[in-house]
Amino acid sequence: MAKVTLTPDSGFTRELMEAGGESLKKCYQCATCSVACPMAPANQPYPRKEMVWASWGQKDKLMSDPDIWLCHNCGNCAELCPRGAKPADVMSAARNVVYKNLVGPAKFGEWMSSPKGLPILFLIPALLWFIVWAIRAACVGEWFPRVDGHIVFGRIFFGDYTIDPIFMLTFFTALYILIKGCIKLWKQFSKGTDKVLTLGPKKPWYVHLVCMLWEEIGSHKKFEECEMGPKTGQPENSRKTGHMCMIVGFVALAFVTAVVAFLHWGGYVFPAIFMHTPMHLYNPIKIIANVGAIALLAGLVMLTLRRKRLNVKFTSSNYHDWYLLGIIWAVTLTGIFAQVFRLADAVHCAFVVYYLHLVFVWMLFAYLPWSKLGHLAYRTTALLFTRMYGRG
């Protein structure tokens, strides 16, 4: 009989417990969680094996496991656990550890993993945009200028020389780091599944990707399947509507940003399409932007209320959860109030709130590879990997 020697990493177990998986030691491997989970596949179900690896400090096993990204945190497993363990929280904690250690610079992962790092994370863009404001104020001759009696944010935060280049550099740098993280994850998944048996007919990766994007993001049906699992008598608070509103809001605002950027920069080549900002409230692009902001706000309200109502006996929220909700709240509210103050001609409030809006938007994108928002890419990678081997 072959012998296998395990080398527990107690430091890793403690790290998981500090990241939100403090209940992992309660597990005694009855497998109720894997039976209860409506998402777990018949072959290699979860989260029982993840609870074993977490308890035994098997870092390599857990960090190379694509299944930690497939859990929807519905809490069915915890509600039925006879020991009061919270497997979904342990899965979430494992993801939090991945956020921290997957890509460099390592300091950003460290700062993003704890509230202690939040002041530093805020101070970096706050100083950046304050310097931009100070330089432009020196050029213009005042800190709160008007143009023909109107508030024009571009008078201080000039798009061509400040906002556009800074955000383009920020976005594409974060995207590059995120892609590196996805590639690293894929290699870890492949390494962790030494010899993988492909179940069912093979399909090109792009076919799996299209199907997965529709089923997971377009229809959101997995949220319903997750929360329509075993009936435990607990009230069900679906995340589907809230998530859909958030996605609609983000897509609408991304579309508006892309159109404005195209018309602005394209206008230098074809002057007929040049777009002047700020736009009139009845401009179709402005209407789409405002509808997107309302959808984003509605989604935020629903998801925040749902998280506040979670029964901590079965599942709880961690810092990564609240950081993501908090930063999106900050982006949404500062964006809305910047427009309100501009229309109300409250010049000082308008510029200060717009400055904060730039700070929070920068934080949202610059720290994306180390935040829970990064799961949009990391989870997609895990889903694609599992579907490639017939576990979709």
PDB file of N, CA, C and O in Angstrom, residues 248-297:
ATOM      1  N   VAL A 248     -26.177  45.601 -14.871  1.00  0.00           N
ATOM      2  CA  VAL A 248     -26.773  46.566 -15.807  1.00  0.00           C
ATOM      3  C   VAL A 248     -26.174  47.951 -15.585  1.00  0.00           C
ATOM      4  O   VAL A 248     -25.829  48.656 -16.542  1.00  0.00           O
ATOM      5  N   GLY A 249     -26.042  48.335 -14.318  1.00  0.00           N
ATOM      6  CA  GLY A 249     -25.463  49.641 -14.010  1.00  0.00           C
ATOM      7  C   GLY A 249     -24.035  49.775 -14.504  1.00  0.00           C
ATOM      8  O   GLY A 249     -23.665  50.767 -15.140  1.00  0.00           O
ATOM      9  N   PHE A 250     -23.210  48.768 -14.224  1.00  0.00           N
ATOM     10  CA  PHE A 250     -21.812  48.811 -14.647  1.00  0.00           C
ATOM     11  C   PHE A 250     -21.692  48.816 -16.163  1.00  0.00           C
ATOM     12  O   PHE A 250     -20.873  49.555 -16.731  1.00  0.00           O
ATOM     13  N   VAL A 251     -22.501  47.980 -16.834  1.00  0.00           N
ATOM     14  CA  VAL A 251     -22.448  47.915 -18.301  1.00  0.00           C
ATOM     15  C   VAL A 251     -22.867  49.259 -18.901  1.00  0.00           C
ATOM     16  O   VAL A 251     -22.227  49.759 -19.843  1.00  0.00           O
ATOM     17  N   ALA A 252     -23.933  49.845 -18.369  1.00  0.00           N
ATOM     18  CA  ALA A 252     -24.404  51.129 -18.893  1.00  0.00           C
ATOM     19  C   ALA A 252     -23.349  52.216 -18.716  1.00  0.00           C
ATOM     20  O   ALA A 252     -23.067  52.986 -19.646  1.00  0.00           O
ATOM     21  N   LEU A 253     -22.742  52.281 -17.544  1.00  0.00           N
ATOM     22  CA  LEU A 253     -21.733  53.310 -17.281  1.00  0.00           C
ATOM     23  C   LEU A 253     -20.460  53.066 -18.084  1.00  0.00           C
ATOM     24  O   LEU A 253     -19.816  54.026 -18.532  1.00  0.00           O
ATOM     25  N   ALA A 254     -20.103  51.794 -18.274  1.00  0.00           N
ATOM     26  CA  ALA A 254     -18.936  51.484 -19.108  1.00  0.00           C
ATOM     27  C   ALA A 254     -19.196  51.877 -20.556  1.00  0.00           C
ATOM     28  O   ALA A 254     -18.309  52.412 -21.238  1.00  0.00           O
ATOM     29  N   PHE A 255     -20.423  51.631 -21.023  1.00  0.00           N
ATOM     30  CA  PHE A 255     -20.800  52.010 -22.389  1.00  0.00           C
ATOM     31  C   PHE A 255     -20.720  53.523 -22.571  1.00  0.00           C
ATOM     32  O   PHE A 255     -20.165  54.015 -23.568  1.00  0.00           O
ATOM     33  N   VAL A 256     -21.244  54.250 -21.610  1.00  0.00           N
ATOM     34  CA  VAL A 256     -21.211  55.717 -21.691  1.00  0.00           C
ATOM     35  C   VAL A 256     -19.771  56.229 -21.696  1.00  0.00           C
ATOM     36  O   VAL A 256     -19.411  57.099 -22.494  1.00  0.00           O
ATOM     37  N   THR A 257     -18.957  55.670 -20.823  1.00  0.00           N
ATOM     38  CA  THR A 257     -17.550  56.084 -20.769  1.00  0.00           C
ATOM     39  C   THR A 257     -16.856  55.829 -22.100  1.00  0.00           C
ATOM     40  O   THR A 257     -16.099  56.685 -22.601  1.00  0.00           O
ATOM     41  N   ALA A 258     -17.109  54.659 -22.693  1.00  0.00           N
ATOM     42  CA  ALA A 258     -16.481  54.320 -23.970  1.00  0.00           C
ATOM     43  C   ALA A 258     -16.952  55.249 -25.086  1.00  0.00           C
ATOM     44  O   ALA A 258     -16.142  55.712 -25.909  1.00  0.00           O
ATOM     45  N   VAL A 259     -18.254  55.548 -25.127  1.00  0.00           N
ATOM     46  CA  VAL A 259     -18.798  56.427 -26.170  1.00  0.00           C
ATOM     47  C   VAL A 259     -18.233  57.838 -26.037  1.00  0.00           C
ATOM     48  O   VAL A 259     -17.817  58.456 -27.033  1.00  0.00           O
ATOM     49  N   VAL A 260     -18.221  58.359 -24.814  1.00  0.00           N
ATOM     50  CA  VAL A 260     -17.702  59.710 -24.593  1.00  0.00           C
ATOM     51  C   VAL A 260     -16.233  59.784 -24.977  1.00  0.00           C
ATOM     52  O   VAL A 260     -15.792  60.744 -25.634  1.00  0.00           O
ATOM     53  N   ALA A 261     -15.456  58.766 -24.584  1.00  0.00           N
ATOM     54  CA  ALA A 261     -14.029  58.756 -24.928  1.00  0.00           C
ATOM     55  C   ALA A 261     -13.837  58.693 -26.440  1.00  0.00           C
ATOM     56  O   ALA A 261     -12.986  59.406 -27.011  1.00  0.00           O
ATOM     57  N   PHE A 262     -14.634  57.863 -27.122  1.00  0.00           N
ATOM     58  CA  PHE A 262     -14.514  57.728 -28.582  1.00  0.00           C
ATOM     59  C   PHE A 262     -14.863  59.040 -29.278  1.00  0.00           C
ATOM     60  O   PHE A 262     -14.139  59.489 -30.180  1.00  0.00           O
ATOM     61  N   LEU A 263     -15.974  59.658 -28.871  1.00  0.00           N
ATOM     62  CA  LEU A 263     -16.391  60.900 -29.518  1.00  0.00           C
ATOM     63  C   LEU A 263     -15.441  62.046 -29.199  1.00  0.00           C
ATOM     64  O   LEU A 263     -15.218  62.928 -30.037  1.00  0.00           O
ATOM     65  N   HIS A 264     -14.884  62.031 -27.992  1.00  0.00           N
ATOM     66  CA  HIS A 264     -13.956  63.097 -27.620  1.00  0.00           C
ATOM     67  C   HIS A 264     -12.647  62.990 -28.410  1.00  0.00           C
ATOM     68  O   HIS A 264     -12.237  63.929 -29.087  1.00  0.00           O
ATOM     69  N   TRP A 265     -12.003  61.820 -28.301  1.00  0.00           N
ATOM     70  CA  TRP A 265     -10.718  61.666 -28.975  1.00  0.00           C
ATOM     71  C   TRP A 265     -10.881  61.533 -30.488  1.00  0.00           C
ATOM     72  O   TRP A 265     -10.051  62.038 -31.262  1.00  0.00           O
ATOM     73  N   GLY A 266     -11.976  60.898 -30.919  1.00  0.00           N
ATOM     74  CA  GLY A 266     -12.229  60.811 -32.345  1.00  0.00           C
ATOM     75  C   GLY A 266     -12.544  62.157 -32.952  1.00  0.00           C
ATOM     76  O   GLY A 266     -12.310  62.398 -34.149  1.00  0.00           O
ATOM     77  N   GLY A 267     -13.045  63.066 -32.114  1.00  0.00           N
ATOM     78  CA  GLY A 267     -13.357  64.410 -32.588  1.00  0.00           C
ATOM     79  C   GLY A 267     -12.149  65.198 -33.029  1.00  0.00           C
ATOM     80  O   GLY A 267     -12.275  66.150 -33.818  1.00  0.00           O
ATOM     81  N   TYR A 268     -10.974  64.815 -32.532  1.00  0.00           N
ATOM     82  CA  TYR A 268      -9.758  65.501 -32.969  1.00  0.00           C
ATOM     83  C   TYR A 268      -9.406  65.114 -34.412  1.00  0.00           C
ATOM     84  O   TYR A 268      -8.725  65.868 -35.114  1.00  0.00           O
ATOM     85  N   VAL A 269      -9.871  63.926 -34.817  1.00  0.00           N
ATOM     86  CA  VAL A 269      -9.633  63.478 -36.184  1.00  0.00           C
ATOM     87  C   VAL A 269     -10.799  63.870 -37.089  1.00  0.00           C
ATOM     88  O   VAL A 269     -10.607  64.355 -38.211  1.00  0.00           O
ATOM     89  N   PHE A 270     -12.024  63.664 -36.558  1.00  0.00           N
ATOM     90  CA  PHE A 270     -13.245  64.029 -37.291  1.00  0.00           C
ATOM     91  C   PHE A 270     -14.031  65.034 -36.448  1.00  0.00           C
ATOM     92  O   PHE A 270     -14.845  64.633 -35.606  1.00  0.00           O
ATOM     93  N   PRO A 271     -13.780  66.305 -36.615  1.00  0.00           N
ATOM     94  CA  PRO A 271     -14.390  67.341 -35.772  1.00  0.00           C
ATOM     95  C   PRO A 271     -15.910  67.272 -35.703  1.00  0.00           C
ATOM     96  O   PRO A 271     -16.505  67.703 -34.716  1.00  0.00           O
ATOM     97  N   ALA A 272     -16.559  66.689 -36.696  1.00  0.00           N
ATOM     98  CA  ALA A 272     -18.021  66.650 -36.715  1.00  0.00           C
ATOM     99  C   ALA A 272     -18.588  65.804 -35.577  1.00  0.00           C
ATOM    100  O   ALA A 272     -19.739  65.999 -35.156  1.00  0.00           O
ATOM    101  N   ILE A 273     -17.823  64.836 -35.060  1.00  0.00           N
ATOM    102  CA  ILE A 273     -18.346  63.960 -34.013  1.00  0.00           C
ATOM    103  C   ILE A 273     -17.887  64.394 -32.615  1.00  0.00           C
ATOM    104  O   ILE A 273     -18.229  63.735 -31.625  1.00  0.00           O
ATOM    105  N   PHE A 274     -17.150  65.473 -32.524  1.00  0.00           N
ATOM    106  CA  PHE A 274     -16.607  65.893 -31.222  1.00  0.00           C
ATOM    107  C   PHE A 274     -17.731  66.160 -30.227  1.00  0.00           C
ATOM    108  O   PHE A 274     -18.721  66.832 -30.548  1.00  0.00           O
ATOM    109  N   MET A 275     -17.586  65.625 -29.017  1.00  0.00           N
ATOM    110  CA  MET A 275     -18.613  65.794 -27.989  1.00  0.00           C
ATOM    111  C   MET A 275     -18.113  66.743 -26.911  1.00  0.00           C
ATOM    112  O   MET A 275     -17.021  66.567 -26.361  1.00  0.00           O
ATOM    113  N   HIS A 276     -18.920  67.736 -26.577  1.00  0.00           N
ATOM    114  CA  HIS A 276     -18.600  68.668 -25.502  1.00  0.00           C
ATOM    115  C   HIS A 276     -19.256  68.194 -24.208  1.00  0.00           C
ATOM    116  O   HIS A 276     -20.386  67.714 -24.205  1.00  0.00           O
ATOM    117  N   THR A 277     -18.528  68.302 -23.119  1.00  0.00           N
ATOM    118  CA  THR A 277     -19.070  67.967 -21.802  1.00  0.00           C
ATOM    119  C   THR A 277     -18.966  69.191 -20.898  1.00  0.00           C
ATOM    120  O   THR A 277     -18.091  70.042 -21.106  1.00  0.00           O
ATOM    121  N   PRO A 278     -19.836  69.303 -19.887  1.00  0.00           N
ATOM    122  CA  PRO A 278     -20.887  68.357 -19.508  1.00  0.00           C
ATOM    123  C   PRO A 278     -22.045  68.343 -20.500  1.00  0.00           C
ATOM    124  O   PRO A 278     -22.356  69.353 -21.124  1.00  0.00           O
ATOM    125  N   MET A 279     -22.682  67.181 -20.632  1.00  0.00           N
ATOM    126  CA  MET A 279     -23.792  67.014 -21.565  1.00  0.00           C
ATOM    127  C   MET A 279     -25.100  67.512 -20.943  1.00  0.00           C
ATOM    128  O   MET A 279     -25.251  67.554 -19.726  1.00  0.00           O
ATOM    129  N   HIS A 280     -26.041  67.853 -21.819  1.00  0.00           N
ATOM    130  CA  HIS A 280     -27.364  68.256 -21.356  1.00  0.00           C
ATOM    131  C   HIS A 280     -28.076  67.042 -20.763  1.00  0.00           C
ATOM    132  O   HIS A 280     -27.861  65.905 -21.184  1.00  0.00           O
ATOM    133  N   LEU A 281     -28.935  67.273 -19.799  1.00  0.00           N
ATOM    134  CA  LEU A 281     -29.641  66.184 -19.128  1.00  0.00           C
ATOM    135  C   LEU A 281     -30.476  65.339 -20.090  1.00  0.00           C
ATOM    136  O   LEU A 281     -30.742  64.154 -19.823  1.00  0.00           O
ATOM    137  N   TYR A 282     -30.916  65.924 -21.198  1.00  0.00           N
ATOM    138  CA  TYR A 282     -31.759  65.195 -22.144  1.00  0.00           C
ATOM    139  C   TYR A 282     -30.960  64.531 -23.259  1.00  0.00           C
ATOM    140  O   TYR A 282     -31.535  63.929 -24.165  1.00  0.00           O
ATOM    141  N   ASN A 283     -29.652  64.647 -23.194  1.00  0.00           N
ATOM    142  CA  ASN A 283     -28.803  63.951 -24.161  1.00  0.00           C
ATOM    143  C   ASN A 283     -28.955  62.442 -23.951  1.00  0.00           C
ATOM    144  O   ASN A 283     -28.916  61.964 -22.817  1.00  0.00           O
ATOM    145  N   PRO A 284     -29.163  61.649 -25.013  1.00  0.00           N
ATOM    146  CA  PRO A 284     -29.360  60.195 -24.864  1.00  0.00           C
ATOM    147  C   PRO A 284     -28.246  59.510 -24.073  1.00  0.00           C
ATOM    148  O   PRO A 284     -28.511  58.597 -23.282  1.00  0.00           O
ATOM    149  N   ILE A 285     -27.013  59.958 -24.301  1.00  0.00           N
ATOM    150  CA  ILE A 285     -25.889  59.362 -23.573  1.00  0.00           C
ATOM    151  C   ILE A 285     -25.999  59.672 -22.087  1.00  0.00           C
ATOM    152  O   ILE A 285     -25.748  58.815 -21.231  1.00  0.00           O
ATOM    153  N   LYS A 286     -26.419  60.899 -21.775  1.00  0.00           N
ATOM    154  CA  LYS A 286     -26.588  61.290 -20.376  1.00  0.00           C
ATOM    155  C   LYS A 286     -27.724  60.501 -19.732  1.00  0.00           C
ATOM    156  O   LYS A 286     -27.628  60.114 -18.554  1.00  0.00           O
ATOM    157  N   ILE A 287     -28.766  60.264 -20.482  1.00  0.00           N
ATOM    158  CA  ILE A 287     -29.903  59.492 -19.961  1.00  0.00           C
ATOM    159  C   ILE A 287     -29.455  58.065 -19.617  1.00  0.00           C
ATOM    160  O   ILE A 287     -29.800  57.525 -18.559  1.00  0.00           O
ATOM    161  N   ILE A 288     -28.672  57.459 -20.514  1.00  0.00           N
ATOM    162  CA  ILE A 288     -28.160  56.111 -20.257  1.00  0.00           C
ATOM    163  C   ILE A 288     -27.290  56.099 -19.002  1.00  0.00           C
ATOM    164  O   ILE A 288     -27.378  55.182 -18.172  1.00  0.00           O
ATOM    165  N   ALA A 289     -26.481  57.138 -18.855  1.00  0.00           N
ATOM    166  CA  ALA A 289     -25.612  57.239 -17.673  1.00  0.00           C
ATOM    167  C   ALA A 289     -26.441  57.326 -16.401  1.00  0.00           C
ATOM    168  O   ALA A 289     -26.140  56.652 -15.397  1.00  0.00           O
ATOM    169  N   ASN A 290     -27.481  58.142 -16.419  1.00  0.00           N
ATOM    170  CA  ASN A 290     -28.309  58.292 -15.225  1.00  0.00           C
ATOM    171  C   ASN A 290     -29.106  57.022 -14.919  1.00  0.00           C
ATOM    172  O   ASN A 290     -29.280  56.652 -13.757  1.00  0.00           O
ATOM    173  N   VAL A 291     -29.591  56.353 -15.963  1.00  0.00           N
ATOM    174  CA  VAL A 291     -30.295  55.080 -15.757  1.00  0.00           C
ATOM    175  C   VAL A 291     -29.333  54.048 -15.162  1.00  0.00           C
ATOM    176  O   VAL A 291     -29.693  53.291 -14.242  1.00  0.00           O
ATOM    177  N   GLY A 292     -28.108  54.033 -15.672  1.00  0.00           N
ATOM    178  CA  GLY A 292     -27.101  53.117 -15.137  1.00  0.00           C
ATOM    179  C   GLY A 292     -26.804  53.389 -13.673  1.00  0.00           C
ATOM    180  O   GLY A 292     -26.660  52.465 -12.867  1.00  0.00           O
ATOM    181  N   ALA A 293     -26.723  54.684 -13.313  1.00  0.00           N
ATOM    182  CA  ALA A 293     -26.466  55.052 -11.919  1.00  0.00           C
ATOM    183  C   ALA A 293     -27.605  54.612 -11.012  1.00  0.00           C
ATOM    184  O   ALA A 293     -27.387  54.122  -9.896  1.00  0.00           O
ATOM    185  N   ILE A 294     -28.844  54.765 -11.497  1.00  0.00           N
ATOM    186  CA  ILE A 294     -30.014  54.349 -10.711  1.00  0.00           C
ATOM    187  C   ILE A 294     -30.025  52.831 -10.526  1.00  0.00           C
ATOM    188  O   ILE A 294     -30.304  52.317  -9.431  1.00  0.00           O
ATOM    189  N   ALA A 295     -29.715  52.085 -11.607  1.00  0.00           N
ATOM    190  CA  ALA A 295     -29.662  50.621 -11.514  1.00  0.00           C
ATOM    191  C   ALA A 295     -28.585  50.180 -10.536  1.00  0.00           C
ATOM    192  O   ALA A 295     -28.787  49.259  -9.729  1.00  0.00           O
ATOM    193  N   LEU A 296     -27.433  50.851 -10.596  1.00  0.00           N
ATOM    194  CA  LEU A 296     -26.341  50.526  -9.688  1.00  0.00           C
ATOM    195  C   LEU A 296     -26.746  50.791  -8.247  1.00  0.00           C
ATOM    196  O   LEU A 296     -26.484  49.982  -7.350  1.00  0.00           O
ATOM    197  N   LEU A 297     -27.412  51.915  -8.022  1.00  0.00           N
ATOM    198  CA  LEU A 297     -27.864  52.268  -6.676  1.00  0.00           C
ATOM    199  C   LEU A 297     -28.889  51.260  -6.160  1.00  0.00           C
ATOM    200  O   LEU A 297     -28.836  50.834  -4.998  1.00  0.00           O
TER     201      LEU A 297
END
